[in-house]
Amino acid sequence: MKLKNTLGVVISSLVAATSLNALAQGQGAVEVEAFGKHYFTDSSRDVQRDGELYGAGVSYFLTDDVSLGLSYGEYHDLTSKDPVGAGGHKNIKGSLTSLDAAYHFGQPGVGLRPYVSAGAAHQSIGQANRGGRDRSTFANIGTGVKYYFTENFFAKASVDGMYNIDADEGEWMAGVGVGLNFGGGAQQQVAQVEPTPEPAPAPIVDNEPEPEPELVRVELDVKFDFDKARVREESYSDIKNLADFMQQYPQTSTTVEGHTDSVGTDQYNQRLSERRAQAVREVLVNQYGVESQRVDSVGYGESRPVADNNTEEGRQVNRRVEAEVEAQVR
């Protein structure tokens, strides 16, 4: 694939991403980037001077911190060390395809996120004085830092060490890049409140007064670990009780409300509360069979604490998802 075609695909992806309702960073997010790197070659390659690698890549976040990325780049400005014929120094062409996993430090969101990476690469490069192409397999390690100017736009700087397994040689690169992050987190669902139909009047028998309807209610309070949106195993029985009640009274519906403590930014806590509410909703719908149109979810971030956020005990109480269902029975 030619470099201009590769960059065209990435640029098209960047434009498309900006036109979407881009979601937050985190698990499930996709990053696309364009980069330029300075290539410091091993002396045994008969290269007169180091060159540049220009390319693009795409990464998928397996968790909030771990991503798996594929990149492609083409070399420029590489020339042979010795003159080749009357034409002078030979221009050397080549490409590098890499697959790397990266671990990011810090919290997703606006600001600085250092990272370390490791992976493998395949290099196809012209040979200076022998003709043909040299194809080599590399083991990569690297480190760098990304700065997120917004939730979706970032710049990065990196240093990569490259070990040529076939030739037993070491090389390295240093570079910069820019990119977009989109697609992570859970989209907030707008709660829809359906009007409760008025109960039909019961016929009067023998002039005896009709018993007053009794209001019954089931409440749900699910706690979460710090900075997590995974439902704990011990909470499933409480969620099942709510699902059983809704199955018993099919006219009911509910809104699942997510909350966080005050640690972190308002933006990050808002998205975390939405993910927690969505996680409980998915258990109700997908595992216990409540119809999806009867369960909405909404996140309130850190705006509705029920305990003191200045203590660990209070913050644990505030990391919660709440829901309630009411029904009238006679």
XYZ file of C-alpha atoms in Angstrom:
330
model
C 0.000 0.000 0.000
C 1.394 3.428 -0.911
C 1.904 5.918 1.882
C -0.436 8.493 0.368
C -3.204 5.876 0.208
C -2.565 4.891 3.835
C -2.659 8.483 5.018
C -5.804 9.032 2.934
C -7.568 6.228 4.791
C -6.507 7.619 8.176
C -7.491 11.178 7.296
C -10.898 9.942 6.109
C -11.279 8.110 9.420
C -10.396 11.277 11.346
C -12.993 13.296 9.426
C -15.617 10.607 9.907
C -14.864 10.435 13.624
C -15.355 14.148 14.103
C -18.753 13.933 12.408
C -19.940 11.207 14.803
C -21.353 11.747 18.250
C -17.948 10.867 19.664
C -18.035 9.113 23.006
C -15.470 9.068 25.778
C -12.100 7.412 26.197
C -11.868 4.047 27.901
C -12.638 0.416 27.180
C -13.934 -0.070 23.632
C -12.423 3.182 22.333
C -10.627 3.383 18.966
C -7.655 5.658 18.281
C -6.377 6.620 14.827
C -3.147 8.555 14.383
C -0.619 9.854 11.861
C 3.060 9.880 12.821
C 6.580 10.748 11.728
C 9.681 9.077 13.180
C 13.452 9.479 12.780
C 15.042 6.088 12.027
C 18.497 5.367 13.477
C 19.778 2.401 11.428
C 22.402 -0.210 12.265
C 25.758 0.381 10.533
C 25.765 -3.074 8.900
C 22.985 -1.988 6.543
C 25.397 0.134 4.450
C 23.233 3.222 4.884
C 24.890 6.616 4.489
C 22.507 8.492 6.742
C 19.497 7.842 8.927
C 16.062 8.424 7.421
C 12.452 9.147 8.255
C 9.437 6.868 8.659
C 6.012 8.403 7.879
C 2.814 6.462 8.423
C -0.424 5.908 10.298
C -1.997 3.479 12.735
C -5.165 2.389 14.484
C -5.557 1.058 18.064
C -8.379 -0.578 20.038
C -8.648 -0.264 23.842
C -9.212 -3.726 25.349
C -9.551 -2.078 28.803
C -9.399 1.520 30.046
C -5.574 1.211 30.091
C -4.519 -1.512 27.599
C -4.662 -1.014 23.813
C -3.686 -3.149 20.825
C -2.485 -1.235 17.752
C -1.547 -1.875 14.115
C 0.580 0.638 12.184
C 2.153 0.985 8.733
C 4.875 3.377 7.579
C 7.235 3.975 4.646
C 10.876 5.062 4.806
C 12.167 8.261 3.194
C 15.592 9.900 2.796
C 17.579 6.663 3.237
C 20.615 6.513 0.911
C 23.443 3.988 0.437
C 26.766 4.593 2.199
C 28.872 3.951 -0.927
C 28.158 5.285 -4.452
C 26.395 2.806 -6.713
C 27.661 3.181 -10.311
C 27.758 6.586 -11.954
C 24.451 7.601 -10.451
C 25.888 8.376 -7.007
C 24.323 7.229 -3.765
C 21.284 5.012 -4.152
C 17.916 5.937 -2.626
C 16.675 3.066 -0.461
C 12.937 2.384 -0.242
C 11.176 0.327 2.380
C 8.245 -0.108 4.731
C 7.540 -1.203 8.316
C 4.365 -2.900 9.620
C 4.025 -3.186 13.423
C 1.630 -4.811 15.903
C 2.073 -3.477 19.461
C 0.289 -3.636 22.806
C 0.485 -0.557 25.049
C -0.257 0.044 28.736
C -1.347 3.597 29.614
C -0.804 5.147 33.037
C -3.187 7.596 34.705
C -6.911 8.128 34.231
C -8.661 8.494 30.848
C -9.596 12.090 30.121
C -8.033 15.446 29.316
C -4.358 15.652 30.277
C -1.142 13.634 30.239
C -1.011 9.810 29.849
C 2.442 8.151 29.733
C 2.609 4.643 28.271
C 4.910 1.687 27.623
C 4.602 -0.688 24.661
C 5.872 -4.000 23.295
C 5.236 -5.945 20.119
C 6.596 -7.210 16.809
C 7.247 -5.700 13.377
C 7.999 -6.770 9.805
C 10.414 -4.657 7.753
C 10.857 -4.817 3.975
C 13.713 -2.596 2.793
C 15.957 -2.329 -0.265
C 19.579 -3.473 -0.015
C 22.128 -0.770 -0.793
C 24.719 -2.614 -2.881
C 23.326 -6.089 -3.422
C 19.956 -5.485 -5.079
C 16.701 -7.159 -4.051
C 15.038 -6.594 -0.695
C 15.892 -7.438 2.879
C 12.935 -8.713 4.951
C 13.411 -8.816 8.707
C 11.373 -9.519 11.828
C 11.782 -7.145 14.795
C 10.911 -7.318 18.486
C 9.805 -3.868 19.674
C 9.791 -2.136 23.041
C 8.905 1.498 23.531
C 7.803 4.295 25.788
C 6.166 7.639 25.254
C 3.611 10.143 26.399
C 0.267 11.300 25.034
C -1.346 14.638 25.813
C -5.122 14.811 25.334
C -6.084 18.406 24.533
C -9.751 17.325 24.549
C -11.503 14.025 25.181
C -10.916 13.079 21.548
C -7.793 14.875 20.208
C -4.234 14.106 21.324
C -0.560 14.534 20.435
C 2.200 12.067 21.298
C 5.972 11.678 21.475
C 7.683 8.281 21.530
C 10.988 6.391 21.586
C 11.093 2.806 20.230
C 13.832 0.212 20.538
C 13.940 -2.384 17.725
C 15.813 -5.702 17.861
C 16.350 -7.364 14.459
C 15.821 -11.062 15.261
C 17.142 -12.238 11.880
C 20.353 -10.154 11.875
C 20.971 -9.919 15.664
C 21.151 -6.112 15.484
C 19.650 -3.277 17.457
C 18.089 -0.105 16.007
C 15.789 2.586 17.336
C 13.390 5.394 16.420
C 12.145 8.631 17.943
C 8.981 10.320 16.724
C 5.881 12.448 17.184
C 2.260 12.073 16.079
C -1.315 13.340 16.350
C -4.595 11.455 16.474
C -8.213 11.087 17.512
C -9.847 8.905 20.180
C -13.492 7.942 19.873
C -15.986 5.217 20.667
C -15.430 4.260 24.340
C -17.817 4.350 27.295
C -21.558 3.912 27.359
C -23.933 6.389 25.751
C -26.390 7.929 28.134
C -29.953 6.792 27.667
C -32.729 9.305 28.090
C -35.200 8.134 30.660
C -38.728 7.881 29.384
C -41.525 7.946 31.879
C -44.639 6.203 30.695
C -47.898 7.357 32.204
C -49.510 4.814 34.521
C -53.037 4.005 33.326
C -55.831 4.809 35.701
C -57.188 1.626 37.304
C -60.682 0.703 36.138
C -63.331 1.073 38.845
C -64.340 -2.240 40.367
C -68.013 -3.125 40.585
C -69.678 -2.730 43.972
C -71.016 -5.986 45.370
C -73.622 -5.980 48.103
C -72.783 -2.384 48.906
C -69.605 -3.511 50.655
C -66.733 -1.014 50.421
C -63.968 -1.963 47.973
C -60.673 -2.519 49.754
C -58.117 0.227 49.144
C -55.251 -0.774 46.814
C -51.952 -1.440 48.557
C -48.747 0.097 47.199
C -45.820 -2.325 47.124
C -42.247 -1.276 46.282
C -38.904 -2.920 45.561
C -35.713 -0.857 45.858
C -32.247 -1.684 44.477
C -28.893 -0.375 45.729
C -25.819 -1.860 43.991
C -22.338 -0.872 45.164
C -19.225 -0.682 42.929
C -15.460 -0.853 43.402
C -13.429 2.330 42.934
C -13.218 3.454 39.279
C -15.027 0.306 38.089
C -18.315 -0.324 36.264
C -18.385 -4.120 36.675
C -21.290 -5.534 38.713
C -20.087 -7.483 41.731
C -21.121 -11.126 42.035
C -22.830 -10.497 45.386
C -25.149 -7.941 43.765
C -26.742 -10.333 41.261
C -29.275 -11.724 43.776
C -30.560 -8.207 44.542
C -30.864 -7.445 40.813
C -32.744 -10.737 40.319
C -35.234 -9.769 43.067
C -36.013 -6.576 41.167
C -36.337 -8.518 37.883
C -38.708 -11.077 39.501
C -40.894 -8.258 40.837
C -41.102 -6.650 37.382
C -42.001 -10.017 35.830
C -44.762 -10.422 38.412
C -46.132 -6.960 37.604
C -45.632 -6.559 33.824
C -47.165 -3.075 33.772
C -44.197 -1.650 35.714
C -41.082 0.064 34.399
C -37.997 1.561 36.035
C -35.046 3.901 35.530
C -31.628 2.696 36.700
C -29.644 5.609 38.173
C -25.819 5.585 38.344
C -23.700 7.599 40.815
C -20.007 8.066 41.731
C -17.918 9.501 44.540
C -16.117 12.843 44.103
C -12.693 11.483 43.068
C -11.857 12.500 39.474
C -13.157 15.170 37.107
C -16.853 15.954 36.622
C -16.693 14.751 32.991
C -15.060 11.442 33.873
C -17.436 10.759 36.782
C -20.442 11.537 34.567
C -19.374 8.890 32.053
C -18.489 6.407 34.822
C -21.966 6.790 36.368
C -23.562 6.173 32.956
C -21.474 3.019 32.474
C -22.492 1.732 35.914
C -26.171 2.320 35.236
C -25.854 0.648 31.824
C -24.102 -2.376 33.385
C -27.006 -2.984 35.816
C -29.542 -2.447 33.030
C -27.815 -5.068 30.890
C -28.043 -7.626 33.732
C -31.794 -6.943 34.092
C -32.443 -7.209 30.351
C -29.904 -9.730 29.053
C -29.595 -12.077 32.035
C -32.982 -11.931 33.727
C -35.222 -11.271 30.732
C -36.899 -7.950 31.551
C -38.104 -6.297 28.319
C -35.631 -3.621 27.221
C -38.317 -0.953 26.704
C -39.253 -1.231 30.396
C -35.750 -0.369 31.693
C -34.001 2.972 31.109
C -30.663 4.127 32.532
C -29.255 7.519 33.440
C -26.056 8.753 35.108
C -25.793 11.602 37.621
C -22.000 11.566 38.144
C -20.998 12.893 41.557
C -23.893 15.376 41.787
C -26.124 13.368 44.197
C -24.027 12.076 47.127
C -25.797 10.359 50.036
C -22.723 10.213 52.284
C -19.615 12.258 53.124
C -17.090 12.118 50.247
C -14.295 13.145 52.639
C -14.125 9.610 54.113
C -13.469 6.261 52.443
C -16.635 4.842 54.009
C -18.680 7.700 52.592
C -17.154 7.401 49.127
C -17.934 3.663 49.091
C -21.593 4.420 49.842
C -21.700 6.984 47.014
C -20.326 4.518 44.397
C -23.743 3.055 43.649
C -26.597 2.336 41.267
C -30.175 2.798 42.488
C -33.547 1.778 41.126
C -37.066 1.279 42.449
C -40.320 -0.191 41.177
C -43.824 0.396 42.553
C -47.049 -1.494 41.914
C -50.590 -1.341 43.290
C -52.143 -4.609 44.477
C -55.456 -5.404 46.148
